[in-house]
mmCIF file of C-alpha atoms in Angstrom:
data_model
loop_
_atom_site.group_PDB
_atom_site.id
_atom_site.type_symbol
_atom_site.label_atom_id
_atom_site.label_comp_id
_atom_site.label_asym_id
_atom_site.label_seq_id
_atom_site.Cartn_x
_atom_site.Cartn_y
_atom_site.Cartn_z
ATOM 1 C CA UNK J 1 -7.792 -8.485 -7.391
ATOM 2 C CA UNK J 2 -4.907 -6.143 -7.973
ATOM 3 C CA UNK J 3 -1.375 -6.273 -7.256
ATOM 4 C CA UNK J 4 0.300 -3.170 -5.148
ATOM 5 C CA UNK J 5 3.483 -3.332 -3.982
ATOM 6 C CA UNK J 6 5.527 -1.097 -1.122
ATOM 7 C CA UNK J 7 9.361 -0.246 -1.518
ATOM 8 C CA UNK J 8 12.074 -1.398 1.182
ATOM 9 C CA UNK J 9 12.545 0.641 3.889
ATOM 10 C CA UNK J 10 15.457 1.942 3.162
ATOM 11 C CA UNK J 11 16.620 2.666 0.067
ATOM 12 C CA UNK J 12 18.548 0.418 -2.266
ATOM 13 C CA UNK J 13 21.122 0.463 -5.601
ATOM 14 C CA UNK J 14 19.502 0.857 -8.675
ATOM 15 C CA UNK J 15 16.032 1.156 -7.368
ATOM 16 C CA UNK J 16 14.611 3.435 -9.682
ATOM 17 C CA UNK J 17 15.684 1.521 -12.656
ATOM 18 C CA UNK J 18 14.547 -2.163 -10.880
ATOM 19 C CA UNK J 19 10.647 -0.011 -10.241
ATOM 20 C CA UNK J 20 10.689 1.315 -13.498
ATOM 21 C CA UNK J 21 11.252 -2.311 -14.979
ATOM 22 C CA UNK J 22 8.108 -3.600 -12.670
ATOM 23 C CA UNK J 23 5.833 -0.805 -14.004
ATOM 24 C CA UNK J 24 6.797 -2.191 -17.810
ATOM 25 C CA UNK J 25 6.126 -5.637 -16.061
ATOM 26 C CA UNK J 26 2.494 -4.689 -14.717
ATOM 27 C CA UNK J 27 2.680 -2.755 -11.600
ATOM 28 C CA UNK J 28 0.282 -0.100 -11.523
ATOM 29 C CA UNK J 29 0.799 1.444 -7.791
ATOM 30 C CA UNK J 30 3.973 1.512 -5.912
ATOM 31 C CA UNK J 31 3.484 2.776 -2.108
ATOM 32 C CA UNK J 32 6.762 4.593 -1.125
ATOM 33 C CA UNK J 33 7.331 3.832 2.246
ATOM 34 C CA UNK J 34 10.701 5.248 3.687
ATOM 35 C CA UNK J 35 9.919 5.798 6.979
ATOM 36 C CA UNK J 36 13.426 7.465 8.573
ATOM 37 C CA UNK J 37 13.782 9.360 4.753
ATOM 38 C CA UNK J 38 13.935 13.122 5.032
ATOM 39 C CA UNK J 39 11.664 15.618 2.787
ATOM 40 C CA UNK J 40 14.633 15.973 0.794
ATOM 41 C CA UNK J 41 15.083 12.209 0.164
ATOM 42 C CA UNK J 42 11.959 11.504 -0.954
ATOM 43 C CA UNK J 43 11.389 14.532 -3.112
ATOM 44 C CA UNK J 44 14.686 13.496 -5.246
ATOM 45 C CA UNK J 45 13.627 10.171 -4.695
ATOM 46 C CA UNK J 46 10.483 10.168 -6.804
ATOM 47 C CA UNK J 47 11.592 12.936 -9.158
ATOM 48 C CA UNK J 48 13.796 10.325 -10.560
ATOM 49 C CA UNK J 49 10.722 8.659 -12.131
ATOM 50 C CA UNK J 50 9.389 9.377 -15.673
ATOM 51 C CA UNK J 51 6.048 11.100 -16.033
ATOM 52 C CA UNK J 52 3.987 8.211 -16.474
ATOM 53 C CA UNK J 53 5.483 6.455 -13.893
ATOM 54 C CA UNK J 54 5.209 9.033 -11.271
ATOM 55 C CA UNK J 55 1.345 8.624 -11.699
ATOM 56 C CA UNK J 56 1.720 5.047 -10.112
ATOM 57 C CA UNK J 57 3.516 6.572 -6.642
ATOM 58 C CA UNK J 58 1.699 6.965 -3.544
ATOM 59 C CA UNK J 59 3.568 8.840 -0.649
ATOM 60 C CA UNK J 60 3.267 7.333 3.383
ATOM 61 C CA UNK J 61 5.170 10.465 4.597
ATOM 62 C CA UNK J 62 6.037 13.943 3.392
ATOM 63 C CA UNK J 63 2.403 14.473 1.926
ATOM 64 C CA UNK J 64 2.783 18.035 0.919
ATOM 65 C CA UNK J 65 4.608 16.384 -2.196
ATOM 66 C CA UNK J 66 1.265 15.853 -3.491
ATOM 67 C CA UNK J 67 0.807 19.503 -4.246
ATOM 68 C CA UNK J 68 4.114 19.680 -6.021
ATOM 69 C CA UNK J 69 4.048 16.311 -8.129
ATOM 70 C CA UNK J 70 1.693 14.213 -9.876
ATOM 71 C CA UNK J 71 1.464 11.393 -8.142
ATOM 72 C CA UNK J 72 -1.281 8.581 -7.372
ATOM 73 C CA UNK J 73 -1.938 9.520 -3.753
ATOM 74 C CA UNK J 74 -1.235 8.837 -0.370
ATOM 75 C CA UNK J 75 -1.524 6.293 3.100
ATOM 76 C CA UNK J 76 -2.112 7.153 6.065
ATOM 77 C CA UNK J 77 0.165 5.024 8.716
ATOM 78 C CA UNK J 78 -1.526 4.210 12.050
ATOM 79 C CA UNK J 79 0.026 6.809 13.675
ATOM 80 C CA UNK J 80 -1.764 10.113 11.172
ATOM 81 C CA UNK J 81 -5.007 8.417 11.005
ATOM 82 C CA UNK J 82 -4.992 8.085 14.872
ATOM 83 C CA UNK J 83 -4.457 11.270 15.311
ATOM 84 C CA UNK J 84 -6.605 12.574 12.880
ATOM 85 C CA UNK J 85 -9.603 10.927 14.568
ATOM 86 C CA UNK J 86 -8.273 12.000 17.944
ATOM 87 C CA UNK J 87 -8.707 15.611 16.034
ATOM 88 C CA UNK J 88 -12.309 14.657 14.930
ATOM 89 C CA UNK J 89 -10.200 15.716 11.358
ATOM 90 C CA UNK J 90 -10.368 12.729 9.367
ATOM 91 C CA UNK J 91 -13.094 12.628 6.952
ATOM 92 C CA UNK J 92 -12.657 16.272 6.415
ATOM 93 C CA UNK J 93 -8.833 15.430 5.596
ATOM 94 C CA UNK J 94 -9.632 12.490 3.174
ATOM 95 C CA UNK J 95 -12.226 14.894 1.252
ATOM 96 C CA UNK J 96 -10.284 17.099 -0.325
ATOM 97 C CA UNK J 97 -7.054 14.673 -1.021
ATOM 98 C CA UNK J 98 -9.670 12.988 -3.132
ATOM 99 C CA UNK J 99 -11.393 15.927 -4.458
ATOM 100 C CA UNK J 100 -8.000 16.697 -6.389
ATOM 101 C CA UNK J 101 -8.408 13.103 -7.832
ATOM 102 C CA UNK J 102 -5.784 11.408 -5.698
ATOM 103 C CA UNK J 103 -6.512 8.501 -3.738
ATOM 104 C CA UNK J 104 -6.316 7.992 0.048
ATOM 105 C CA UNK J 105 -5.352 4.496 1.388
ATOM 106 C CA UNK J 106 -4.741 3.567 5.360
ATOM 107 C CA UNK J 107 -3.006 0.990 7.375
ATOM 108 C CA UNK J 108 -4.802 -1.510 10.108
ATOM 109 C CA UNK J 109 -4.288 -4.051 12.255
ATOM 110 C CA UNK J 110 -7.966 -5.070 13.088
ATOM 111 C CA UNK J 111 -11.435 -5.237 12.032
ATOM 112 C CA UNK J 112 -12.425 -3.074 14.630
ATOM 113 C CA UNK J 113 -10.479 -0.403 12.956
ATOM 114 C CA UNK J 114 -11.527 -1.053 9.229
ATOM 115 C CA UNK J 115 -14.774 -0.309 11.487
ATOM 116 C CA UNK J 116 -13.573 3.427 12.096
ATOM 117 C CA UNK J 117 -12.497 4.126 8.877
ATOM 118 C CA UNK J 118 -14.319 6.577 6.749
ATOM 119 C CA UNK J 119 -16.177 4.231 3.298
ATOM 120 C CA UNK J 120 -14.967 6.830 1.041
ATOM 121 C CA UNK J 121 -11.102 5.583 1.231
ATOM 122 C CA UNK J 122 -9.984 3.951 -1.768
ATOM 123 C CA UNK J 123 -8.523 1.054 0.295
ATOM 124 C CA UNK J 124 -7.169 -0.104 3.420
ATOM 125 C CA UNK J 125 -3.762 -2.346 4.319
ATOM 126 C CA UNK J 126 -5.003 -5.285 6.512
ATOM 127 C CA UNK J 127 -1.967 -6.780 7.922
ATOM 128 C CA UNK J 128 -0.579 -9.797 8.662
ATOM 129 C CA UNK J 129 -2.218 -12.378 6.926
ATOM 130 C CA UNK J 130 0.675 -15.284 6.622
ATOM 131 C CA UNK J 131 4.030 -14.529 8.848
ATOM 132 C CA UNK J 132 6.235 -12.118 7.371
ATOM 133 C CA UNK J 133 8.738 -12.295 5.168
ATOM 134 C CA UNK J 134 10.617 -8.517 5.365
ATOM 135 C CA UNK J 135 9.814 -8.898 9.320
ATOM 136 C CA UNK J 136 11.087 -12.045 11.422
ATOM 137 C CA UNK J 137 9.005 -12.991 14.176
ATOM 138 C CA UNK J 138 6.139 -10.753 12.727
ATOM 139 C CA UNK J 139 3.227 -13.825 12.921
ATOM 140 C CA UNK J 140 0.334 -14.641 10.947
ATOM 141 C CA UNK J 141 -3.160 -13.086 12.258
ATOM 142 C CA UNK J 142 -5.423 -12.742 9.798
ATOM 143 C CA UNK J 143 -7.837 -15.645 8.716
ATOM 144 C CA UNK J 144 -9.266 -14.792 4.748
ATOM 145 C CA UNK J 145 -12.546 -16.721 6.072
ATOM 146 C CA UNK J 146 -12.509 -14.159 8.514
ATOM 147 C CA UNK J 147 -12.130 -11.480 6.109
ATOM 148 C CA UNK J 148 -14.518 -12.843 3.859
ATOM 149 C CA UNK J 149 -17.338 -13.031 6.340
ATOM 150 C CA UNK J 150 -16.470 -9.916 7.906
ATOM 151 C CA UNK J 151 -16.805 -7.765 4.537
ATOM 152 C CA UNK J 152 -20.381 -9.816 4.105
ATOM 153 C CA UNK J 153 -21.790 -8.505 7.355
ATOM 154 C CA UNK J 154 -20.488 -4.763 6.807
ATOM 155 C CA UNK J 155 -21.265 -3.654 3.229
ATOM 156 C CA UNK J 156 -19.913 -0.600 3.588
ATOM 157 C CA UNK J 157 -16.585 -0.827 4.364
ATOM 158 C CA UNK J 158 -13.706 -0.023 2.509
ATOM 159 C CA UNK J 159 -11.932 -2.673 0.037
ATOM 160 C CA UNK J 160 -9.481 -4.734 1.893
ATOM 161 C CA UNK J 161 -5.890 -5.101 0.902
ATOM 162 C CA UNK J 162 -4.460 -7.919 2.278
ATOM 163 C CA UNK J 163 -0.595 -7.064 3.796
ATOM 164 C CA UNK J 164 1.844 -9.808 4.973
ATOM 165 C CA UNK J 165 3.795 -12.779 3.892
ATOM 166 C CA UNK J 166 2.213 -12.687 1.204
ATOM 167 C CA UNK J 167 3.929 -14.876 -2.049
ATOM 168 C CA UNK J 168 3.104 -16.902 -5.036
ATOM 169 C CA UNK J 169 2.281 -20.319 -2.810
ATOM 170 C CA UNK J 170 -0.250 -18.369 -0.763
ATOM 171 C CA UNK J 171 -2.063 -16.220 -3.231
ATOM 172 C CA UNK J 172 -4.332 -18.921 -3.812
ATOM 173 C CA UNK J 173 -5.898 -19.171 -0.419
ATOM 174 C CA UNK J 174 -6.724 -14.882 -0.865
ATOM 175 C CA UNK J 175 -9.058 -15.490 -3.847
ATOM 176 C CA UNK J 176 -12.814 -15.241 -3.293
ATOM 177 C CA UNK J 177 -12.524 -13.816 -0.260
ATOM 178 C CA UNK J 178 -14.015 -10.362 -0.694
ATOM 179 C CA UNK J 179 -10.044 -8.845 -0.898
ATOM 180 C CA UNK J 180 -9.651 -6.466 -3.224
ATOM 181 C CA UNK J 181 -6.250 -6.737 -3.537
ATOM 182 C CA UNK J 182 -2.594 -7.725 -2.390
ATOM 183 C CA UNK J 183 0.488 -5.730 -0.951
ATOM 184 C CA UNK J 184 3.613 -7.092 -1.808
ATOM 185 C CA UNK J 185 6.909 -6.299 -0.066
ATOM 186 C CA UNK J 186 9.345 -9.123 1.128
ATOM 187 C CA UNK J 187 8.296 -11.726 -1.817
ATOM 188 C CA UNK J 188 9.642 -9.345 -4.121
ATOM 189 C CA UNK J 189 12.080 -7.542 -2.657
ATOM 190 C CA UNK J 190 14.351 -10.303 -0.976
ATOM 191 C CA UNK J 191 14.066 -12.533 -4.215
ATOM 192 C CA UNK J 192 17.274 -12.767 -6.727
ATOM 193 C CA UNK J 193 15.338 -11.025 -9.131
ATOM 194 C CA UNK J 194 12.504 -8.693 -8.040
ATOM 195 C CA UNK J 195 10.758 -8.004 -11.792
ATOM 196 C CA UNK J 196 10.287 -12.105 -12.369
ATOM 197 C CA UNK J 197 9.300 -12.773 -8.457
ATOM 198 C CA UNK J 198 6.518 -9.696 -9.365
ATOM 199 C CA UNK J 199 5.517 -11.445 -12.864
ATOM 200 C CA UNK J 200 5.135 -14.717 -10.983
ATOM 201 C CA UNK J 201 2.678 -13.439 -8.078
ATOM 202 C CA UNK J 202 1.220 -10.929 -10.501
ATOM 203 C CA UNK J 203 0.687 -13.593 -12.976
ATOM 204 C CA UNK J 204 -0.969 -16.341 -10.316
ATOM 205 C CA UNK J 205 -3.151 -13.452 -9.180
ATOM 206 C CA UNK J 206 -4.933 -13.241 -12.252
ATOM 207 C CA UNK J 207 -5.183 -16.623 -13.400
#
């Protein structure tokens, strides 16, 4: 299983230098999600990352970044894939992003959508699985039984990311399960110090 993790929302002191600390700790892919951020924001945002940290970003907004910077890739919220498919556009979308070697992620809220989701994607957010941590009143509804029997019966979906509450007394319960892999957000972000509540879950993960 691997460890992702998704920025805050809005943007915070010292950021930069607190991600660049987690990609020395282990991170290897950092989602930048900064939903109410202008072009502008997020352009000066990520060019404030060295080189070989840049690799690790992957964009939910302001995608024609990608053609400017050298970054991981990018997720589709809800909202673009919808409308993609609405379009009939969405595997012919994905194809290219991934021809250029970048990888294309997506958020969902049900099986049904994993369902609709082209196998080629690298990776989909499955969200909540425990109640949230960055969102109050945002309730568990994802079983990992569920998940695990769910991947069983439909081979050819893409891996599953579990999204959601998600922190070092949990992780346990996600192993096994046919995940792939775990978002992080609130665990590490409302901690006292983000780089050792990262080491910890990173750490459990892989033992």
């Amino acid at each position: 299983m691997f460890t992702l993790l998704l920025t805050p929302p809005e943007f915070i002191p010292d950021e930069v230098q607190i991600l660049e600390q987690l990609f020395e700790a282990g991170l290897t892919t950092l989602h930048v999600r900064k939903p109410n951020a202008s072009l502008e924001q997020i352009e000066d945002f990520i060019r404030q990352f060295k080189p070989q940290y840049m690799k690790r970003l992957v964009l939910h907004s302001q995608y024609q970044l990608m053609a400017k910077y050298n970054i991981k890739g990018i997720h589709l919220t809800t909202h673009v894939w919808e409308e993609l498919q609405e379009q009939g556009q969405l595997k012919e979308y994905i194809r290219p992003v991934q021809r250029r070697g970048l990888t294309v992620s997506a958020s969902v809220h049900k099986f049904e959508e994993i369902l609709k989701m082209p196998s080629k994607l690298d990776y989909v957010f499955l969200s909540p699985f425990f109640d949230s941590i960055s969102k109050p009143g945002y309730k568990a509804a994802i079983s990992p039984e569920v998940v695990e029997d769910f991947v069983f019966n439909n081979s050819k979906v893409p891996p599953i990311v579990a999204l959601g509450g998600i922190e070092q007394n949990n992780i346990h319960s996600l192993k096994n399960k046919n995940i792939a892999g775990v978002a992080l957000l609130g665990s590490v972000w409302q901690a006292p110090s983000p780089v050792e509540a990262f080491s910890e879950i990173h750490t459990a993960l892989s033992s």
